[in-house]
XYZ file of C-alpha atoms in Angstrom:
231
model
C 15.233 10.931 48.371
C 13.844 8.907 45.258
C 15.061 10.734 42.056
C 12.249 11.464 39.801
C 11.751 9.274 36.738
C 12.093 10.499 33.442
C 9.729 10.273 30.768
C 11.117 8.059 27.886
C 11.605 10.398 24.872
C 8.608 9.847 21.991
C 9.762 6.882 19.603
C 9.406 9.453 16.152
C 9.467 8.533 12.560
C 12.693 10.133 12.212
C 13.968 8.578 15.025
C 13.211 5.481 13.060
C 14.903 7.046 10.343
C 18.367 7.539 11.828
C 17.687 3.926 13.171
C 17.542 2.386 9.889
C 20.751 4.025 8.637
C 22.665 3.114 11.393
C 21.317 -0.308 11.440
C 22.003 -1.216 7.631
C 24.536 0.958 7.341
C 27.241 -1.335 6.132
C 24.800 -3.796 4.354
C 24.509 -4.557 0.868
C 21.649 -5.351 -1.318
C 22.006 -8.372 -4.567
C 23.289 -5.955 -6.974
C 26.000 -4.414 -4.328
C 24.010 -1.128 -3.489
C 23.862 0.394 -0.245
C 20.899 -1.552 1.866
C 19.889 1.449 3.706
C 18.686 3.333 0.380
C 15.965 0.681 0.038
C 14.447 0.824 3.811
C 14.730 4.469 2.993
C 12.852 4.646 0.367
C 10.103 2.211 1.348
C 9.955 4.668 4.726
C 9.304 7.767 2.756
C 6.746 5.683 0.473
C 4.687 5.673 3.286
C 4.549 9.248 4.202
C 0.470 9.761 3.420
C -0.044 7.377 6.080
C 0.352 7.462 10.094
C 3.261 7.446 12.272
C 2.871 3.874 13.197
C 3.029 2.583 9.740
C 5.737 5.255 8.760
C 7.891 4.068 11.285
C 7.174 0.302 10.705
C 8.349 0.962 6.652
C 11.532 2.335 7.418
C 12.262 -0.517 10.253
C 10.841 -3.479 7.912
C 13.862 -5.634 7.610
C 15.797 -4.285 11.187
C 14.045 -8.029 13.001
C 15.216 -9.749 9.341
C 18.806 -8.552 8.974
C 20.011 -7.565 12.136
C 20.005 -8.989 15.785
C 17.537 -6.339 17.059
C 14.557 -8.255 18.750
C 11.200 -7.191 19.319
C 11.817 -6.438 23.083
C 14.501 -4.139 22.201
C 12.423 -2.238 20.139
C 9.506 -1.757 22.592
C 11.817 -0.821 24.912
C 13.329 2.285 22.650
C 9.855 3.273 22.685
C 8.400 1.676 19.171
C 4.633 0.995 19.523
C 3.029 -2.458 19.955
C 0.920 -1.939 16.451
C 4.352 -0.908 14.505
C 6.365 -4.097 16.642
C 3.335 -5.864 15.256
C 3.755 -4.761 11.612
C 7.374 -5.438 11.708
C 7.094 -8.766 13.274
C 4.326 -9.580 10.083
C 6.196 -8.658 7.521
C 9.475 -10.180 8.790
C 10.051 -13.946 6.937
C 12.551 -15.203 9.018
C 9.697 -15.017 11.482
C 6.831 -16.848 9.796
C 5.979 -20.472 10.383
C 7.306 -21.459 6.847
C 9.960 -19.166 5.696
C 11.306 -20.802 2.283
C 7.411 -20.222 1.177
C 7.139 -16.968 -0.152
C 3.884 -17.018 -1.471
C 2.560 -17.874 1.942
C 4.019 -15.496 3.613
C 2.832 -12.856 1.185
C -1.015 -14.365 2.019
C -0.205 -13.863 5.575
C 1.012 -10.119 5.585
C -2.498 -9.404 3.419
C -4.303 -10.622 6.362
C -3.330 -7.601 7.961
C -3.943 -4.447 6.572
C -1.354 -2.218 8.066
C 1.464 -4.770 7.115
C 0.294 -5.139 3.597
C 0.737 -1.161 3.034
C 4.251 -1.541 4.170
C 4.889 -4.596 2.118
C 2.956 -2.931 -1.376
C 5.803 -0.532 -0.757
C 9.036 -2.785 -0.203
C 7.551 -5.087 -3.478
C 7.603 -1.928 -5.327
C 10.252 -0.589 -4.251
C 12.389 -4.306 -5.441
C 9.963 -4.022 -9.041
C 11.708 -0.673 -10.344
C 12.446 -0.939 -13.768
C 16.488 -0.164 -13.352
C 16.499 -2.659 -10.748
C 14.563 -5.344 -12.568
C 16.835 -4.671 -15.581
C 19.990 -5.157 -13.624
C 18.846 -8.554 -11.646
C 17.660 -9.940 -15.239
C 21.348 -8.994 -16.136
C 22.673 -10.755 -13.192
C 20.602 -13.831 -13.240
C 20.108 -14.469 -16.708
C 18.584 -17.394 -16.721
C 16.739 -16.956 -12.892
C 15.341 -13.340 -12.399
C 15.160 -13.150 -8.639
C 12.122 -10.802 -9.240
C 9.195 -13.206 -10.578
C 8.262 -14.211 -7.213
C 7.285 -9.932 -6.622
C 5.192 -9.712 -10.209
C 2.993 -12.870 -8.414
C 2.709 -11.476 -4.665
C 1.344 -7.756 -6.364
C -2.475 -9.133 -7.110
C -1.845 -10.451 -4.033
C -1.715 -7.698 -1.661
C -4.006 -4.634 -4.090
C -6.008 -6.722 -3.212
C -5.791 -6.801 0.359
C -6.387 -2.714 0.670
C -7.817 -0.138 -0.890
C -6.803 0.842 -4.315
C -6.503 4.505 -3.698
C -4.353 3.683 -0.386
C -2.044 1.218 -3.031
C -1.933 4.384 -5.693
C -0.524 6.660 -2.991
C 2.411 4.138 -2.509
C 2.857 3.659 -6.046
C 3.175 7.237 -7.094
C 5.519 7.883 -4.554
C 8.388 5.000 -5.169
C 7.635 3.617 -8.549
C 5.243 4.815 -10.556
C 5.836 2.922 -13.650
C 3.487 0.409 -11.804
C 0.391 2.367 -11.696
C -0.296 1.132 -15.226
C -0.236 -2.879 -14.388
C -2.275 -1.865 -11.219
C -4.710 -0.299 -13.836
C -4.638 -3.432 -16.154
C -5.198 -5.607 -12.946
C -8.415 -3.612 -12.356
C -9.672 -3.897 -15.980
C -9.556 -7.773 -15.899
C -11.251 -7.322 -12.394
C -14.152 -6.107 -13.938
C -16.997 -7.580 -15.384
C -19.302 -5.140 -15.925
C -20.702 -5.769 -19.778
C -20.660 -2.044 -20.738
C -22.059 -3.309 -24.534
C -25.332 -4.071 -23.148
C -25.295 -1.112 -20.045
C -28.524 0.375 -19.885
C -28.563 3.852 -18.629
C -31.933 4.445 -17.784
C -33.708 5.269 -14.854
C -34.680 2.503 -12.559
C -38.447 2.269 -12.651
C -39.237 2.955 -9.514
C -37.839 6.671 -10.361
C -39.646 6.364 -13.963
C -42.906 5.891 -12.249
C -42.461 8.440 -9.407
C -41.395 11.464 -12.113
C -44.975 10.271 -14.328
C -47.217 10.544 -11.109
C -45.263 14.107 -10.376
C -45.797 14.946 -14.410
C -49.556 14.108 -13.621
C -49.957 16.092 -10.415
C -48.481 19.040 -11.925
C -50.717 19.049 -15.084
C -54.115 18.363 -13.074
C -53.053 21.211 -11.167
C -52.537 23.512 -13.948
C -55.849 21.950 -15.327
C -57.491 23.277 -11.960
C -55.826 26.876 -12.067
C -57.396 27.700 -15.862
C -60.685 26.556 -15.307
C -60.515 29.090 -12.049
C -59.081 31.599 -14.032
C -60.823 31.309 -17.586
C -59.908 35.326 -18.180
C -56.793 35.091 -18.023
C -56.482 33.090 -21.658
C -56.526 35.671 -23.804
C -53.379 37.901 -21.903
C -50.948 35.418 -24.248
C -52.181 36.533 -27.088
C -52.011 40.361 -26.701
Protein backbone atom coordinates (compact mmCIF):
# COMPACT_ATOMS: atom_id res chain seq x y z
CA UNK A 1 0.00 0.00 0.00
CA UNK A 2 1.34 3.52 -1.23
CA UNK A 3 1.99 5.68 1.93
CA UNK A 4 0.28 8.93 1.68
CA UNK A 5 2.32 12.01 0.80
CA UNK A 6 2.79 14.69 3.05
CA UNK A 7 2.15 18.16 2.48
CA UNK A 8 5.45 20.21 2.58
CA UNK A 9 5.20 22.51 5.65
CA UNK A 10 4.40 26.47 4.55
CA UNK A 11 7.88 28.24 3.78
CA UNK A 12 7.03 31.30 6.71
CA UNK A 13 8.80 34.51 7.28
CA UNK A 14 10.09 33.23 10.41
CA UNK A 15 11.10 30.25 8.99
CA UNK A 16 13.22 32.53 6.90
CA UNK A 17 14.22 34.06 9.96
CA UNK A 18 15.82 31.12 11.76
CA UNK A 19 17.29 30.47 8.19
CA UNK A 20 19.22 33.53 8.08
CA UNK A 21 20.75 33.06 11.54
CA UNK A 22 21.81 29.80 10.97
CA UNK A 23 23.10 30.59 7.62
CA UNK A 24 25.36 33.70 8.63
CA UNK A 25 25.77 32.65 11.79
CA UNK A 26 29.51 32.62 11.98
CA UNK A 27 30.00 35.47 9.37
CA UNK A 28 31.38 38.74 9.84
CA UNK A 29 30.62 42.04 8.39
CA UNK A 30 33.85 44.94 7.43
CA UNK A 31 33.91 46.33 10.79
CA UNK A 32 33.94 42.64 12.56
CA UNK A 33 30.16 42.61 13.64
CA UNK A 34 28.05 39.72 13.59
CA UNK A 35 26.62 39.33 9.74
CA UNK A 36 23.39 37.98 10.81
CA UNK A 37 22.37 41.37 12.70
CA UNK A 38 22.33 43.09 9.30
CA UNK A 39 20.01 40.44 7.26
CA UNK A 40 18.08 40.80 10.45
CA UNK A 41 17.49 43.98 10.44
CA UNK A 42 16.88 44.53 6.73
CA UNK A 43 14.12 41.46 7.33
CA UNK A 44 12.26 43.31 9.99
CA UNK A 45 12.57 46.64 7.77
CA UNK A 46 10.28 45.10 5.64
CA UNK A 47 7.56 44.13 7.95
CA UNK A 48 4.66 46.67 6.33
CA UNK A 49 5.03 44.70 3.32
CA UNK A 50 3.99 40.96 2.23
CA UNK A 51 5.32 37.69 3.09
CA UNK A 52 7.10 37.27 -0.14
CA UNK A 53 9.13 40.34 0.17
CA UNK A 54 9.56 39.80 4.03
CA UNK A 55 11.03 36.64 3.47
CA UNK A 56 13.18 37.72 0.43
CA UNK A 57 14.83 40.72 2.98
CA UNK A 58 15.89 38.49 5.53
CA UNK A 59 17.36 35.83 2.81
CA UNK A 60 19.05 38.74 0.59
CA UNK A 61 22.64 37.75 0.75
CA UNK A 62 21.97 33.60 1.62
CA UNK A 63 22.64 33.04 -2.81
CA UNK A 64 25.72 35.84 -2.19
CA UNK A 65 27.52 34.44 0.85
CA UNK A 66 26.72 31.02 1.18
CA UNK A 67 26.50 27.89 -1.16
CA UNK A 68 22.67 27.73 -0.97
CA UNK A 69 21.34 27.73 -4.67
CA UNK A 70 18.15 28.70 -5.94
CA UNK A 71 16.91 25.04 -6.32
CA UNK A 72 17.53 24.44 -2.78
CA UNK A 73 15.50 27.11 -1.80
CA UNK A 74 12.41 26.25 -3.91
CA UNK A 75 12.67 23.07 -2.71
CA UNK A 76 12.39 24.18 1.26
CA UNK A 77 9.34 25.69 0.05
CA UNK A 78 10.48 29.57 -0.76
CA UNK A 79 8.21 31.04 -3.50
CA UNK A 80 9.23 31.61 -7.15
CA UNK A 81 8.53 35.65 -6.73
CA UNK A 82 10.83 35.73 -3.37
CA UNK A 83 13.64 33.11 -5.38
CA UNK A 84 13.14 35.84 -7.93
CA UNK A 85 13.85 38.81 -5.61
CA UNK A 86 16.75 37.10 -4.13
CA UNK A 87 18.24 36.05 -7.34
CA UNK A 88 17.87 40.20 -8.40
CA UNK A 89 19.36 41.55 -5.78
CA UNK A 90 22.21 39.00 -5.53
CA UNK A 91 25.65 40.61 -7.42
CA UNK A 92 27.54 37.70 -7.68
CA UNK A 93 24.68 36.82 -9.99
CA UNK A 94 24.43 39.75 -12.39
CA UNK A 95 26.03 39.84 -15.80
CA UNK A 96 28.69 42.43 -14.59
CA UNK A 97 29.39 42.08 -10.98
CA UNK A 98 32.45 44.58 -10.29
CA UNK A 99 29.73 47.32 -11.65
CA UNK A 100 27.84 48.42 -8.89
CA UNK A 101 26.04 51.09 -10.29
CA UNK A 102 24.62 48.73 -12.85
CA UNK A 103 23.55 46.43 -10.82
CA UNK A 104 21.76 48.96 -8.65
CA UNK A 105 19.84 50.09 -12.23
CA UNK A 106 18.95 46.54 -12.62
CA UNK A 107 17.34 45.74 -9.12
CA UNK A 108 15.13 49.23 -9.79
CA UNK A 109 13.76 47.53 -12.73
CA UNK A 110 11.96 45.48 -10.46
CA UNK A 111 9.91 46.80 -7.95
CA UNK A 112 9.77 44.14 -5.33
CA UNK A 113 13.68 43.84 -5.35
CA UNK A 114 14.22 47.52 -5.08
CA UNK A 115 12.10 47.57 -1.63
CA UNK A 116 14.41 44.97 -0.35
CA UNK A 117 17.49 46.68 -1.59
CA UNK A 118 16.17 50.56 -0.21
CA UNK A 119 16.37 48.55 2.98
CA UNK A 120 19.89 46.71 2.89
CA UNK A 121 21.40 50.44 1.45
CA UNK A 122 19.95 51.85 4.50
CA UNK A 123 20.57 49.60 6.62
CA UNK A 124 24.84 49.90 5.42
CA UNK A 125 24.11 54.18 5.52
CA UNK A 126 23.53 54.32 9.47
CA UNK A 127 25.29 57.03 10.86
CA UNK A 128 27.44 54.75 13.56
CA UNK A 129 28.26 52.60 10.78
CA UNK A 130 29.25 55.27 8.30
CA UNK A 131 31.32 56.85 11.12
CA UNK A 132 33.20 53.69 11.84
CA UNK A 133 34.01 52.68 7.96
CA UNK A 134 35.22 56.49 7.48
CA UNK A 135 37.43 55.53 10.57
CA UNK A 136 38.57 52.42 8.97
CA UNK A 137 39.17 53.61 5.51
CA UNK A 138 40.33 56.94 5.94
CA UNK A 139 41.19 57.84 2.89
CA UNK A 140 38.43 55.27 0.87
CA UNK A 141 34.95 55.26 2.65
CA UNK A 142 33.53 52.00 1.40
CA UNK A 143 30.09 53.78 1.68
CA UNK A 144 30.06 56.47 -1.31
CA UNK A 145 29.02 53.98 -3.75
CA UNK A 146 25.37 53.64 -1.27
CA UNK A 147 24.90 57.77 -1.04
CA UNK A 148 24.89 57.39 -5.27
CA UNK A 149 22.61 54.12 -5.67
CA UNK A 150 19.77 56.02 -3.04
CA UNK A 151 18.27 58.52 -5.96
CA UNK A 152 18.60 55.59 -7.66
CA UNK A 153 16.15 53.26 -6.32
CA UNK A 154 13.33 56.28 -4.46
CA UNK A 155 13.04 56.55 -7.45
CA UNK A 156 12.12 53.30 -8.62
CA UNK A 157 8.94 53.04 -5.97
CA UNK A 158 6.76 54.92 -4.29
CA UNK A 159 7.89 57.42 -1.81
CA UNK A 160 5.51 56.51 0.91
CA UNK A 161 6.50 52.64 0.35
CA UNK A 162 10.53 54.07 0.69
CA UNK A 163 9.37 56.18 4.06
CA UNK A 164 8.01 53.00 5.63
CA UNK A 165 11.53 51.37 5.21
CA UNK A 166 13.25 54.33 6.31
CA UNK A 167 11.46 54.89 9.55
CA UNK A 168 11.86 51.52 10.47
CA UNK A 169 15.92 50.92 10.11
CA UNK A 170 17.36 54.35 9.81
CA UNK A 171 15.56 57.15 10.07
CA UNK A 172 18.17 59.73 10.04
CA UNK A 173 17.62 59.34 6.19
CA UNK A 174 14.17 60.55 5.90
CA UNK A 175 15.61 64.07 5.80
CA UNK A 176 18.00 63.55 2.52
CA UNK A 177 14.94 61.62 1.05
CA UNK A 178 13.06 64.96 1.77
CA UNK A 179 15.88 67.17 0.25
CA UNK A 180 15.92 64.73 -2.81
CA UNK A 181 12.21 65.56 -3.31
CA UNK A 182 12.66 69.37 -2.98
CA UNK A 183 15.25 69.48 -5.86
CA UNK A 184 12.69 67.13 -7.68
CA UNK A 185 10.38 69.76 -7.85
CA UNK A 186 9.83 72.44 -10.05
CA UNK A 187 6.82 73.83 -9.32
CA UNK A 188 7.47 77.93 -9.25
CA UNK A 189 5.37 78.53 -6.08
CA UNK A 190 6.42 82.61 -6.51
CA UNK A 191 4.23 82.94 -9.40
CA UNK A 192 1.35 79.99 -8.21
CA UNK A 193 -1.90 81.25 -8.95
CA UNK A 194 -4.59 79.94 -6.78
CA UNK A 195 -7.57 80.71 -8.50
CA UNK A 196 -10.25 78.88 -9.88
CA UNK A 197 -9.83 77.47 -13.30
CA UNK A 198 -12.24 79.30 -15.55
CA UNK A 199 -14.22 76.84 -16.55
CA UNK A 200 -15.42 76.72 -12.68
CA UNK A 201 -15.33 80.76 -12.68
CA UNK A 202 -17.81 80.77 -15.45
CA UNK A 203 -20.06 77.89 -14.25
CA UNK A 204 -20.45 79.61 -10.45
CA UNK A 205 -21.45 83.30 -12.58
CA UNK A 206 -24.18 81.46 -14.74
CA UNK A 207 -25.39 79.69 -11.21
CA UNK A 208 -25.04 83.46 -9.49
CA UNK A 209 -27.33 84.54 -12.49
CA UNK A 210 -29.91 81.77 -12.32
CA UNK A 211 -30.34 82.24 -8.75
CA UNK A 212 -30.90 86.07 -8.91
CA UNK A 213 -33.43 85.90 -12.02
CA UNK A 214 -35.15 83.54 -9.93
CA UNK A 215 -35.43 85.62 -6.95
CA UNK A 216 -36.26 88.47 -9.51
CA UNK A 217 -39.31 86.16 -10.58
CA UNK A 218 -40.48 85.26 -6.90
CA UNK A 219 -40.91 89.30 -5.85
CA UNK A 220 -42.61 90.39 -8.74
CA UNK A 221 -45.17 87.27 -7.85
CA UNK A 222 -45.20 88.21 -4.48
CA UNK A 223 -45.10 92.18 -4.45
CA UNK A 224 -46.90 92.03 -0.70
CA UNK A 225 -44.65 90.47 0.81
CA UNK A 226 -41.99 93.67 0.72
CA UNK A 227 -43.04 95.43 3.38
CA UNK A 228 -42.92 92.16 6.17
CA UNK A 229 -38.89 93.27 6.46
CA UNK A 230 -39.57 96.28 7.59
CA UNK A 231 -42.08 95.62 10.44
Amino acid sequence: MTEPAHPQPRFTVETAKVLAEVAHNRQKDKLKRPYREHVLAVGDALADFDDDIRIAGYLHDIAEDTPMTRQALLDMGVSERAANIIERVTKRLHENPDDYQAGIRYIAEDHDATLVKIADNAHNSLPERVKALAEKWPDKPPVTRYDDARPVLYAAVPVEETRKILARINPWLLNELDDMLDEADDTDYEFLSYDAPEADTAADAAAGDAEAGAAAGDAAAAPGETGSARD
